[in-house]
Amino acid sequence: MTRVYNFSSGPAMLPEEVLQIAREEMADWRGSGMSVMEMSHRGKEFISIAEKAEADLREVLGIPNNYKVLFLQGGASSQFAMVPMNLLRGKRKADYINTGSWSKKAIEEAKRYCEVNIAASSKDTNFTHVPPQAQWKLATDAAYVHYCPNETIGGVEFHWLPQTGDIPLVADMSSTLLSRPVDVSKFGVIYAGAQKNIGPAGLTLAIVREDLVGDVLPGTPTMFDYKIHATDASMYNTPATYSWYIAGLVFDWLKKIGGLAKMAEINKRKAEKLYAAIDNSSFYHSNVAKDSRSWMNIPFTLATPELDDAFLKEAKKEGLTTLKGHRSVGGMRASIYNAMPEAGVDKLVQFMAEFARRNA
Ligand SMILES: *Cc1c(COP(=O)(O)O)cnc(C)c1O
């Protein structure tokens, strides 16, 4: 078996240990005579898998008891609609912070349901920094404040928590959840598609403060109502059972590593190595403001775009794959989520130095 270092932004690498366990349990889950894929979601085997996954996630993230954890489908993209549908609660306005591509998508969707107040934007720097809270113009009558703590495409990350007082803070944490500790009690809703840092595609996590559950916008489809999923323990309909199971194995893996504090230490070190390789070279360049640089998604450019194809081709030969930048940004992007081993970053850094030497 040959595994590459896959720098894909998502679906992304999973820990090899998790894949090994999944392989061992593939055809016969712990003597049940069935694959997890073949189990009834209402059977005792799957219920035990589901409950353990939730308990482990609660432990790893330190989720307070007054929060519901929902294991949904529809991706983070469905949350762009579910958030206003569930949180407007009679109000007509919501605050949004615009820091790039994913913020914009959330904003466009919210506009279908309410008046969107862009409380802050980093458009002036082409979305390469996080606007400091001192510049935010929050509306006093907003139902909630939405932001994207890590812009997966632009590689811009908040390294601080916004303060919104009594107005619920909502975060699209698709590409940062579980990368470091987070004080869940500061949020109304946290949501994330699983395929970046949690598990396989098809699963979407929503962590919702209890008092925000219920009272949806009239006409909201049943499947878009947090209350339905909260009441039925995410089993109103058939959930993404296999993805849920794999996510559970990932939570277990995180516990074995030493939890999110340990994970953050590793992630910070990985990111620093890669940024040092970029900054200490005149061949590579990052245009993201230093205080806003993502630990998870690191876009960079080469001295000239004419070298992009050669870089990608030679990197691939070394087992370093999927480094092509998003079409809207160009250049390269290395996504280094939890499951990217530090050795993968070391190898990329070494390759970058050699490539620069040969092509500068
Ligand atoms: C990937 C991503 C999304 C979209 O997720 P889907 O699960 O594909 O809907 C939304 N927000 C962020 C920050 C992302 O990284």
mmCIF file of C-alpha atoms and ligand atoms in Angstrom:
data_model
loop_
_atom_site.group_PDB
_atom_site.id
_atom_site.type_symbol
_atom_site.label_atom_id
_atom_site.label_comp_id
_atom_site.label_asym_id
_atom_site.label_seq_id
_atom_site.Cartn_x
_atom_site.Cartn_y
_atom_site.Cartn_z
ATOM 1 C CA MET A 1 0.000 0.000 0.000
ATOM 2 C CA THR A 2 1.298 3.436 -0.907
ATOM 3 C CA ARG A 3 -0.350 6.449 0.686
ATOM 4 C CA VAL A 4 0.331 9.923 -0.653
ATOM 5 C CA TYR A 5 0.385 13.143 1.311
ATOM 6 C CA ASN A 6 -2.887 14.550 0.034
ATOM 7 C CA PHE A 7 -3.212 18.312 0.462
ATOM 8 C CA SER A 8 -6.814 18.419 -0.771
ATOM 9 C CA SER A 9 -9.085 21.041 0.778
ATOM 10 C CA GLY A 10 -11.909 18.520 0.991
ATOM 11 C CA PRO A 11 -12.787 15.739 0.980
ATOM 12 C CA ALA A 12 -9.449 15.542 2.704
ATOM 13 C CA MET A 13 -7.124 13.027 4.324
ATOM 14 C CA LEU A 14 -8.352 10.856 7.164
ATOM 15 C CA PRO A 15 -5.998 9.491 9.824
ATOM 16 C CA GLU A 16 -4.448 6.250 8.601
ATOM 17 C CA GLU A 17 -5.205 4.621 11.982
ATOM 18 C CA VAL A 18 -8.905 5.353 11.408
ATOM 19 C CA LEU A 19 -8.831 3.797 7.945
ATOM 20 C CA GLN A 20 -7.123 0.694 9.332
ATOM 21 C CA ILE A 21 -9.827 0.206 11.968
ATOM 22 C CA ALA A 22 -12.524 0.774 9.358
ATOM 23 C CA ARG A 23 -10.870 -1.841 7.152
ATOM 24 C CA GLU A 24 -10.717 -4.385 9.953
ATOM 25 C CA GLU A 25 -14.356 -3.777 10.817
ATOM 26 C CA MET A 26 -15.581 -3.399 7.240
ATOM 27 C CA ALA A 27 -17.377 -6.700 6.618
ATOM 28 C CA ASP A 28 -18.165 -7.691 10.207
ATOM 29 C CA TRP A 29 -18.507 -4.951 12.789
ATOM 30 C CA ARG A 30 -17.464 -6.418 16.136
ATOM 31 C CA GLY A 31 -19.105 -9.784 15.707
ATOM 32 C CA SER A 32 -22.412 -8.391 14.467
ATOM 33 C CA GLY A 33 -21.948 -10.214 11.162
ATOM 34 C CA MET A 34 -22.676 -6.971 9.313
ATOM 35 C CA SER A 35 -20.927 -3.946 7.955
ATOM 36 C CA VAL A 36 -21.909 -0.659 9.621
ATOM 37 C CA MET A 37 -23.200 0.268 6.150
ATOM 38 C CA GLU A 38 -25.729 -2.542 6.340
ATOM 39 C CA MET A 39 -27.097 -1.854 9.821
ATOM 40 C CA SER A 40 -30.465 -0.437 10.693
ATOM 41 C CA HIS A 41 -29.948 3.035 12.068
ATOM 42 C CA ARG A 42 -32.464 2.106 14.760
ATOM 43 C CA GLY A 43 -30.774 -1.153 15.761
ATOM 44 C CA LYS A 44 -28.868 -1.404 19.037
ATOM 45 C CA GLU A 45 -25.500 -1.759 17.272
ATOM 46 C CA PHE A 46 -25.772 1.477 15.363
ATOM 47 C CA ILE A 47 -27.361 3.304 18.296
ATOM 48 C CA SER A 48 -24.286 2.379 20.353
ATOM 49 C CA ILE A 49 -21.992 3.724 17.606
ATOM 50 C CA ALA A 50 -24.021 6.936 17.349
ATOM 51 C CA GLU A 51 -24.166 7.536 21.089
ATOM 52 C CA LYS A 52 -20.470 6.898 21.597
ATOM 53 C CA ALA A 53 -19.594 9.274 18.755
ATOM 54 C CA GLU A 54 -21.694 12.030 20.301
ATOM 55 C CA ALA A 55 -20.297 11.428 23.797
ATOM 56 C CA ASP A 56 -16.725 11.515 22.478
ATOM 57 C CA LEU A 57 -17.351 14.678 20.476
ATOM 58 C CA ARG A 58 -18.866 16.322 23.552
ATOM 59 C CA GLU A 59 -15.824 15.333 25.569
ATOM 60 C CA VAL A 60 -13.254 16.415 22.969
ATOM 61 C CA LEU A 61 -14.888 19.788 22.300
ATOM 62 C CA GLY A 62 -16.150 20.368 25.828
ATOM 63 C CA ILE A 63 -19.720 20.919 24.634
ATOM 64 C CA PRO A 64 -21.933 22.166 27.499
ATOM 65 C CA ASN A 65 -25.096 20.223 28.367
ATOM 66 C CA ASN A 66 -27.379 22.966 27.121
ATOM 67 C CA TYR A 67 -26.261 22.358 23.525
ATOM 68 C CA LYS A 68 -27.752 19.848 21.094
ATOM 69 C CA VAL A 69 -25.383 18.022 18.774
ATOM 70 C CA LEU A 70 -27.025 17.213 15.446
ATOM 71 C CA PHE A 71 -25.610 14.746 12.901
ATOM 72 C CA LEU A 72 -27.196 16.032 9.692
ATOM 73 C CA GLN A 73 -26.879 15.770 5.927
ATOM 74 C CA GLY A 74 -26.988 18.412 3.220
ATOM 75 C CA GLY A 75 -23.526 19.845 3.849
ATOM 76 C CA ALA A 76 -22.577 23.186 5.320
ATOM 77 C CA SER A 77 -24.355 24.639 2.284
ATOM 78 C CA SER A 78 -27.744 23.591 3.697
ATOM 79 C CA GLN A 79 -26.853 25.334 6.944
ATOM 80 C CA PHE A 80 -26.625 28.577 4.986
ATOM 81 C CA ALA A 81 -30.441 28.302 4.781
ATOM 82 C CA MET A 82 -31.126 26.447 8.024
ATOM 83 C CA VAL A 83 -29.481 29.164 10.097
ATOM 84 C CA PRO A 84 -31.839 31.979 9.059
ATOM 85 C CA MET A 85 -34.848 29.625 8.986
ATOM 86 C CA ASN A 86 -34.242 28.594 12.594
ATOM 87 C CA LEU A 87 -32.707 31.689 14.137
ATOM 88 C CA LEU A 88 -34.655 34.648 12.761
ATOM 89 C CA ARG A 89 -37.507 33.939 15.208
ATOM 90 C CA GLY A 90 -39.645 36.870 14.232
ATOM 91 C CA LYS A 91 -36.758 39.230 13.513
ATOM 92 C CA ARG A 92 -36.072 40.432 9.982
ATOM 93 C CA LYS A 93 -32.387 41.172 10.024
ATOM 94 C CA ALA A 94 -29.105 39.323 10.524
ATOM 95 C CA ASP A 95 -25.485 40.494 10.708
ATOM 96 C CA TYR A 96 -22.916 38.860 8.462
ATOM 97 C CA ILE A 97 -19.152 39.299 8.373
ATOM 98 C CA ASN A 98 -17.788 38.968 4.849
ATOM 99 C CA THR A 99 -14.274 37.541 4.779
ATOM 100 C CA GLY A 100 -14.354 35.662 1.478
ATOM 101 C CA SER A 101 -15.896 32.977 -0.710
ATOM 102 C CA TRP A 102 -17.733 30.967 1.933
ATOM 103 C CA SER A 103 -18.982 34.042 3.787
ATOM 104 C CA LYS A 104 -20.376 35.291 0.496
ATOM 105 C CA LYS A 105 -22.246 32.066 -0.160
ATOM 106 C CA ALA A 106 -23.786 32.184 3.308
ATOM 107 C CA ILE A 107 -24.764 35.823 2.713
ATOM 108 C CA GLU A 108 -26.381 35.140 -0.664
ATOM 109 C CA GLU A 109 -28.478 32.341 0.816
ATOM 110 C CA ALA A 110 -29.512 34.362 3.879
ATOM 111 C CA LYS A 111 -30.742 37.162 1.588
ATOM 112 C CA ARG A 112 -33.544 34.854 0.497
ATOM 113 C CA TYR A 113 -34.943 34.948 4.029
ATOM 114 C CA CYS A 114 -33.963 38.232 5.645
ATOM 115 C CA GLU A 115 -32.277 41.563 5.388
ATOM 116 C CA VAL A 116 -28.534 41.017 5.594
ATOM 117 C CA ASN A 117 -26.426 43.675 7.261
ATOM 118 C CA ILE A 118 -22.783 43.324 6.233
ATOM 119 C CA ALA A 119 -21.351 44.375 9.574
ATOM 120 C CA ALA A 120 -17.773 44.095 8.347
ATOM 121 C CA SER A 121 -15.949 43.095 5.201
ATOM 122 C CA SER A 122 -12.368 42.599 4.060
ATOM 123 C CA LYS A 123 -13.191 43.371 0.446
ATOM 124 C CA ASP A 124 -10.776 46.337 0.553
ATOM 125 C CA THR A 125 -7.814 43.934 0.727
ATOM 126 C CA ASN A 126 -9.381 41.410 -1.635
ATOM 127 C CA PHE A 127 -10.257 39.223 1.363
ATOM 128 C CA THR A 128 -6.730 38.711 2.638
ATOM 129 C CA HIS A 129 -7.303 39.816 6.239
ATOM 130 C CA VAL A 130 -9.763 39.547 9.110
ATOM 131 C CA PRO A 131 -11.474 42.874 9.854
ATOM 132 C CA PRO A 132 -10.819 43.753 13.525
ATOM 133 C CA GLN A 133 -13.868 43.884 15.716
ATOM 134 C CA ALA A 134 -13.356 47.624 16.355
ATOM 135 C CA GLN A 135 -14.429 48.181 12.731
ATOM 136 C CA TRP A 136 -17.603 46.094 12.904
ATOM 137 C CA LYS A 137 -20.941 47.824 12.652
ATOM 138 C CA LEU A 138 -23.343 45.363 14.251
ATOM 139 C CA ALA A 139 -27.076 46.063 14.022
ATOM 140 C CA THR A 140 -28.851 46.279 17.373
ATOM 141 C CA ASP A 141 -31.908 44.482 15.966
ATOM 142 C CA ALA A 142 -30.097 41.554 14.333
ATOM 143 C CA ALA A 143 -31.309 38.028 15.107
ATOM 144 C CA TYR A 144 -27.744 36.676 15.030
ATOM 145 C CA VAL A 145 -24.209 37.386 13.832
ATOM 146 C CA HIS A 146 -22.753 34.978 11.281
ATOM 147 C CA TYR A 147 -19.099 34.575 10.392
ATOM 148 C CA CYS A 148 -16.713 32.053 8.878
ATOM 149 C CA PRO A 149 -13.781 31.549 11.295
ATOM 150 C CA ASN A 150 -11.675 29.912 8.590
ATOM 151 C CA GLU A 151 -12.062 30.791 4.926
ATOM 152 C CA THR A 152 -11.009 27.563 3.243
ATOM 153 C CA ILE A 153 -10.344 29.139 -0.155
ATOM 154 C CA GLY A 154 -8.636 32.393 0.858
ATOM 155 C CA GLY A 155 -6.728 30.845 3.769
ATOM 156 C CA VAL A 156 -7.871 33.554 6.187
ATOM 157 C CA GLU A 157 -8.561 32.586 9.803
ATOM 158 C CA PHE A 158 -9.808 34.350 12.922
ATOM 159 C CA HIS A 159 -7.406 33.793 15.804
ATOM 160 C CA TRP A 160 -9.800 35.531 18.217
ATOM 161 C CA LEU A 161 -13.434 35.228 19.264
ATOM 162 C CA PRO A 162 -15.898 37.944 18.235
ATOM 163 C CA GLN A 163 -17.922 39.506 21.051
ATOM 164 C CA THR A 164 -21.588 39.902 20.221
ATOM 165 C CA GLY A 165 -23.157 40.317 23.651
ATOM 166 C CA ASP A 166 -26.663 38.848 23.808
ATOM 167 C CA ILE A 167 -26.929 38.362 20.062
ATOM 168 C CA PRO A 168 -26.209 34.710 19.178
ATOM 169 C CA LEU A 169 -22.923 34.143 17.374
ATOM 170 C CA VAL A 170 -23.116 31.651 14.491
ATOM 171 C CA ALA A 171 -20.018 30.110 12.945
ATOM 172 C CA ASP A 172 -19.374 28.114 9.789
ATOM 173 C CA MET A 173 -16.479 26.057 11.147
ATOM 174 C CA SER A 174 -16.354 23.588 8.248
ATOM 175 C CA SER A 175 -12.592 23.818 7.818
ATOM 176 C CA THR A 176 -11.461 24.553 11.371
ATOM 177 C CA LEU A 177 -13.668 22.608 13.807
ATOM 178 C CA LEU A 178 -11.523 20.214 15.905
ATOM 179 C CA SER A 179 -8.257 21.873 14.856
ATOM 180 C CA ARG A 180 -7.936 23.590 18.256
ATOM 181 C CA PRO A 181 -9.941 24.061 21.460
ATOM 182 C CA VAL A 182 -12.960 26.339 21.165
ATOM 183 C CA ASP A 183 -15.224 27.771 23.862
ATOM 184 C CA VAL A 184 -18.543 26.427 22.587
ATOM 185 C CA SER A 185 -20.470 28.392 25.242
ATOM 186 C CA LYS A 186 -19.695 31.601 23.323
ATOM 187 C CA PHE A 187 -21.748 30.423 20.326
ATOM 188 C CA GLY A 188 -25.407 30.114 19.431
ATOM 189 C CA VAL A 189 -24.736 27.693 16.575
ATOM 190 C CA ILE A 190 -21.577 26.059 15.243
ATOM 191 C CA TYR A 191 -21.846 24.034 12.054
ATOM 192 C CA ALA A 192 -19.443 22.153 9.834
ATOM 193 C CA GLY A 193 -19.462 19.834 6.866
ATOM 194 C CA ALA A 194 -17.498 16.742 7.899
ATOM 195 C CA GLN A 195 -15.273 16.246 4.874
ATOM 196 C CA LYS A 196 -12.554 18.712 5.881
ATOM 197 C CA ASN A 197 -11.551 17.842 9.404
ATOM 198 C CA ILE A 198 -14.142 15.463 10.850
ATOM 199 C CA GLY A 199 -14.880 12.477 8.617
ATOM 200 C CA PRO A 200 -16.286 11.524 5.224
ATOM 201 C CA ALA A 201 -18.582 13.710 3.122
ATOM 202 C CA GLY A 202 -22.304 13.278 3.692
ATOM 203 C CA LEU A 203 -22.270 14.208 7.376
ATOM 204 C CA THR A 204 -22.778 17.741 8.671
ATOM 205 C CA LEU A 205 -22.467 18.665 12.333
ATOM 206 C CA ALA A 206 -24.616 21.347 13.926
ATOM 207 C CA ILE A 207 -24.057 22.253 17.563
ATOM 208 C CA VAL A 208 -27.046 24.327 18.615
ATOM 209 C CA ARG A 209 -27.761 26.077 21.921
ATOM 210 C CA GLU A 210 -30.978 24.590 23.290
ATOM 211 C CA ASP A 211 -32.914 27.839 23.601
ATOM 212 C CA LEU A 212 -32.430 28.459 19.860
ATOM 213 C CA VAL A 213 -34.188 25.227 18.906
ATOM 214 C CA GLY A 214 -37.811 25.578 17.753
ATOM 215 C CA ASP A 215 -39.859 28.443 16.277
ATOM 216 C CA VAL A 216 -38.818 28.204 12.627
ATOM 217 C CA LEU A 217 -39.770 30.508 9.775
ATOM 218 C CA PRO A 218 -43.212 29.599 8.366
ATOM 219 C CA GLY A 219 -42.872 27.273 5.389
ATOM 220 C CA THR A 220 -39.586 25.760 6.584
ATOM 221 C CA PRO A 221 -39.275 22.183 5.298
ATOM 222 C CA THR A 222 -39.428 19.580 8.057
ATOM 223 C CA MET A 223 -35.887 18.456 7.272
ATOM 224 C CA PHE A 224 -34.600 22.016 7.821
ATOM 225 C CA ASP A 225 -36.006 22.338 11.343
ATOM 226 C CA TYR A 226 -33.364 21.878 14.077
ATOM 227 C CA LYS A 227 -36.123 20.894 16.483
ATOM 228 C CA ILE A 228 -37.141 17.847 14.443
ATOM 229 C CA HIS A 229 -33.572 16.571 14.451
ATOM 230 C CA ALA A 230 -32.985 17.461 18.097
ATOM 231 C CA THR A 231 -36.162 15.687 19.214
ATOM 232 C CA ASP A 232 -35.385 12.571 17.201
ATOM 233 C CA ALA A 233 -31.659 12.417 18.113
ATOM 234 C CA SER A 234 -30.768 13.028 14.429
ATOM 235 C CA MET A 235 -32.824 9.976 13.411
ATOM 236 C CA TYR A 236 -35.952 11.609 12.071
ATOM 237 C CA ASN A 237 -34.931 10.026 8.785
ATOM 238 C CA THR A 238 -32.018 7.765 7.886
ATOM 239 C CA PRO A 239 -28.821 9.565 8.826
ATOM 240 C CA ALA A 240 -25.453 9.196 7.036
ATOM 241 C CA THR A 241 -24.673 6.134 9.121
ATOM 242 C CA TYR A 242 -21.275 5.193 7.736
ATOM 243 C CA SER A 243 -19.959 8.755 7.817
ATOM 244 C CA TRP A 244 -21.217 9.081 11.391
ATOM 245 C CA TYR A 245 -19.335 5.876 12.317
ATOM 246 C CA ILE A 246 -16.084 7.078 10.726
ATOM 247 C CA ALA A 247 -16.432 10.465 12.436
ATOM 248 C CA GLY A 248 -16.729 8.522 15.696
ATOM 249 C CA LEU A 249 -13.439 6.781 14.955
ATOM 250 C CA VAL A 250 -11.875 10.206 14.299
ATOM 251 C CA PHE A 251 -13.112 11.497 17.685
ATOM 252 C CA ASP A 252 -11.565 8.442 19.320
ATOM 253 C CA TRP A 253 -8.293 9.107 17.483
ATOM 254 C CA LEU A 254 -8.334 12.712 18.752
ATOM 255 C CA LYS A 255 -8.786 11.495 22.317
ATOM 256 C CA LYS A 256 -5.820 9.147 21.940
ATOM 257 C CA ILE A 257 -3.645 11.966 20.581
ATOM 258 C CA GLY A 258 -4.343 13.967 23.717
ATOM 259 C CA GLY A 259 -7.319 16.073 22.726
ATOM 260 C CA LEU A 260 -7.610 19.431 21.034
ATOM 261 C CA ALA A 261 -4.944 21.239 23.062
ATOM 262 C CA LYS A 262 -2.401 18.729 21.790
ATOM 263 C CA MET A 263 -3.876 18.843 18.283
ATOM 264 C CA ALA A 264 -3.593 22.653 18.279
ATOM 265 C CA GLU A 265 0.050 22.453 19.278
ATOM 266 C CA ILE A 266 0.765 20.131 16.347
ATOM 267 C CA ASN A 267 -1.323 22.170 13.898
ATOM 268 C CA LYS A 268 0.351 25.423 14.893
ATOM 269 C CA ARG A 269 3.787 23.909 14.430
ATOM 270 C CA LYS A 270 2.857 22.456 11.017
ATOM 271 C CA ALA A 271 1.509 25.805 9.823
ATOM 272 C CA GLU A 272 4.517 27.730 11.129
ATOM 273 C CA LYS A 273 6.883 25.450 9.244
ATOM 274 C CA LEU A 274 5.053 26.024 5.991
ATOM 275 C CA TYR A 275 4.720 29.800 6.439
ATOM 276 C CA ALA A 276 8.433 29.976 7.296
ATOM 277 C CA ALA A 277 9.211 28.153 4.053
ATOM 278 C CA ILE A 278 7.142 30.731 2.171
ATOM 279 C CA ASP A 279 8.364 33.835 4.005
ATOM 280 C CA ASN A 280 12.048 32.878 4.070
ATOM 281 C CA SER A 281 12.124 32.540 0.317
ATOM 282 C CA SER A 282 11.843 35.172 -2.380
ATOM 283 C CA PHE A 283 10.487 32.478 -4.689
ATOM 284 C CA TYR A 284 7.232 31.837 -2.773
ATOM 285 C CA HIS A 285 4.669 34.368 -1.660
ATOM 286 C CA SER A 286 1.602 34.508 0.583
ATOM 287 C CA ASN A 287 -0.653 37.539 0.322
ATOM 288 C CA VAL A 288 -2.596 36.839 3.523
ATOM 289 C CA ALA A 289 -1.991 39.289 6.411
ATOM 290 C CA LYS A 290 0.279 37.686 9.007
ATOM 291 C CA ASP A 291 -2.233 37.977 11.852
ATOM 292 C CA SER A 292 -4.988 36.359 9.747
ATOM 293 C CA ARG A 293 -3.193 33.339 8.332
ATOM 294 C CA SER A 294 -4.985 30.013 8.474
ATOM 295 C CA TRP A 295 -3.493 27.000 10.236
ATOM 296 C CA MET A 296 -5.498 24.729 7.959
ATOM 297 C CA ASN A 297 -5.457 26.110 4.389
ATOM 298 C CA ILE A 298 -2.320 27.776 3.120
ATOM 299 C CA PRO A 299 -2.457 29.362 -0.336
ATOM 300 C CA PHE A 300 0.795 30.546 -1.883
ATOM 301 C CA THR A 301 2.143 31.539 -5.264
ATOM 302 C CA LEU A 302 5.385 30.786 -7.062
ATOM 303 C CA ALA A 303 7.719 33.406 -8.549
ATOM 304 C CA THR A 304 5.853 33.012 -11.841
ATOM 305 C CA PRO A 305 2.636 31.148 -12.721
ATOM 306 C CA GLU A 306 4.474 29.593 -15.681
ATOM 307 C CA LEU A 307 6.111 27.262 -13.166
ATOM 308 C CA ASP A 308 2.815 26.081 -11.621
ATOM 309 C CA ASP A 309 2.418 23.020 -13.825
ATOM 310 C CA ALA A 310 6.002 21.869 -13.279
ATOM 311 C CA PHE A 311 5.614 22.359 -9.514
ATOM 312 C CA LEU A 312 2.441 20.276 -9.414
ATOM 313 C CA LYS A 313 3.877 17.548 -11.619
ATOM 314 C CA GLU A 314 7.121 17.210 -9.700
ATOM 315 C CA ALA A 315 5.369 17.382 -6.335
ATOM 316 C CA LYS A 316 3.080 14.569 -7.393
ATOM 317 C CA LYS A 317 6.081 12.411 -8.255
ATOM 318 C CA GLU A 318 7.211 12.900 -4.652
ATOM 319 C CA GLY A 319 3.822 11.770 -3.350
ATOM 320 C CA LEU A 320 2.665 15.322 -2.580
ATOM 321 C CA THR A 321 -0.722 15.694 -4.257
ATOM 322 C CA THR A 322 -3.665 18.046 -4.789
ATOM 323 C CA LEU A 323 -1.682 21.236 -4.249
ATOM 324 C CA LYS A 324 -3.370 23.227 -7.033
ATOM 325 C CA GLY A 325 -4.921 26.425 -5.706
ATOM 326 C CA HIS A 326 -8.630 27.160 -5.991
ATOM 327 C CA ARG A 327 -9.539 28.416 -9.463
ATOM 328 C CA SER A 328 -10.587 31.776 -7.987
ATOM 329 C CA VAL A 329 -7.188 32.365 -6.332
ATOM 330 C CA GLY A 330 -4.667 30.533 -8.538
ATOM 331 C CA GLY A 331 -1.229 29.368 -7.463
ATOM 332 C CA MET A 332 -1.022 26.620 -4.868
ATOM 333 C CA ARG A 333 -2.937 25.730 -1.744
ATOM 334 C CA ALA A 334 -1.794 23.251 0.879
ATOM 335 C CA SER A 335 -4.605 22.111 3.157
ATOM 336 C CA ILE A 336 -3.041 20.659 6.278
ATOM 337 C CA TYR A 337 -5.912 19.467 8.436
ATOM 338 C CA ASN A 338 -5.525 17.321 11.567
ATOM 339 C CA ALA A 339 -4.971 14.135 9.564
ATOM 340 C CA MET A 340 -2.022 15.529 7.555
ATOM 341 C CA PRO A 341 1.002 14.081 9.334
ATOM 342 C CA GLU A 342 3.743 16.516 10.283
ATOM 343 C CA ALA A 343 6.057 14.408 8.100
ATOM 344 C CA GLY A 344 3.908 15.422 5.121
ATOM 345 C CA VAL A 345 4.488 19.100 5.838
ATOM 346 C CA ASP A 346 8.209 18.455 6.330
ATOM 347 C CA LYS A 347 8.363 16.721 2.985
ATOM 348 C CA LEU A 348 6.504 19.550 1.249
ATOM 349 C CA VAL A 349 8.815 22.154 2.803
ATOM 350 C CA GLN A 350 11.846 20.216 1.629
ATOM 351 C CA PHE A 351 10.415 19.828 -1.874
ATOM 352 C CA MET A 352 9.636 23.559 -2.043
ATOM 353 C CA ALA A 353 13.223 24.455 -1.166
ATOM 354 C CA GLU A 354 14.606 22.118 -3.803
ATOM 355 C CA PHE A 355 12.164 23.313 -6.447
ATOM 356 C CA ALA A 356 13.053 26.949 -5.735
ATOM 357 C CA ARG A 357 16.767 26.184 -5.955
ATOM 358 C CA ARG A 358 16.338 24.551 -9.345
ATOM 359 C CA ASN A 359 14.021 27.192 -10.799
ATOM 360 C CA ALA A 360 14.931 30.520 -9.200
HETATM 361 C C1 LIG B 1 -16.387 23.252 2.230
HETATM 362 C C2 LIG B 1 -17.030 24.390 2.903
HETATM 363 C C3 LIG B 1 -18.406 24.645 2.787
HETATM 364 C C4 LIG B 1 -19.317 23.815 1.917
HETATM 365 O O1 LIG B 1 -19.505 22.592 2.489
HETATM 366 P P1 LIG B 1 -20.484 21.508 1.808
HETATM 367 O O2 LIG B 1 -20.447 20.431 2.832
HETATM 368 O O3 LIG B 1 -19.863 21.119 0.510
HETATM 369 O O4 LIG B 1 -21.820 22.122 1.643
HETATM 370 C C5 LIG B 1 -18.918 25.708 3.477
HETATM 371 N N1 LIG B 1 -18.163 26.486 4.265
HETATM 372 C C6 LIG B 1 -16.830 26.271 4.390
HETATM 373 C C7 LIG B 1 -16.027 27.168 5.268
HETATM 374 C C8 LIG B 1 -16.225 25.219 3.719
HETATM 375 O O5 LIG B 1 -14.910 25.002 3.850
#
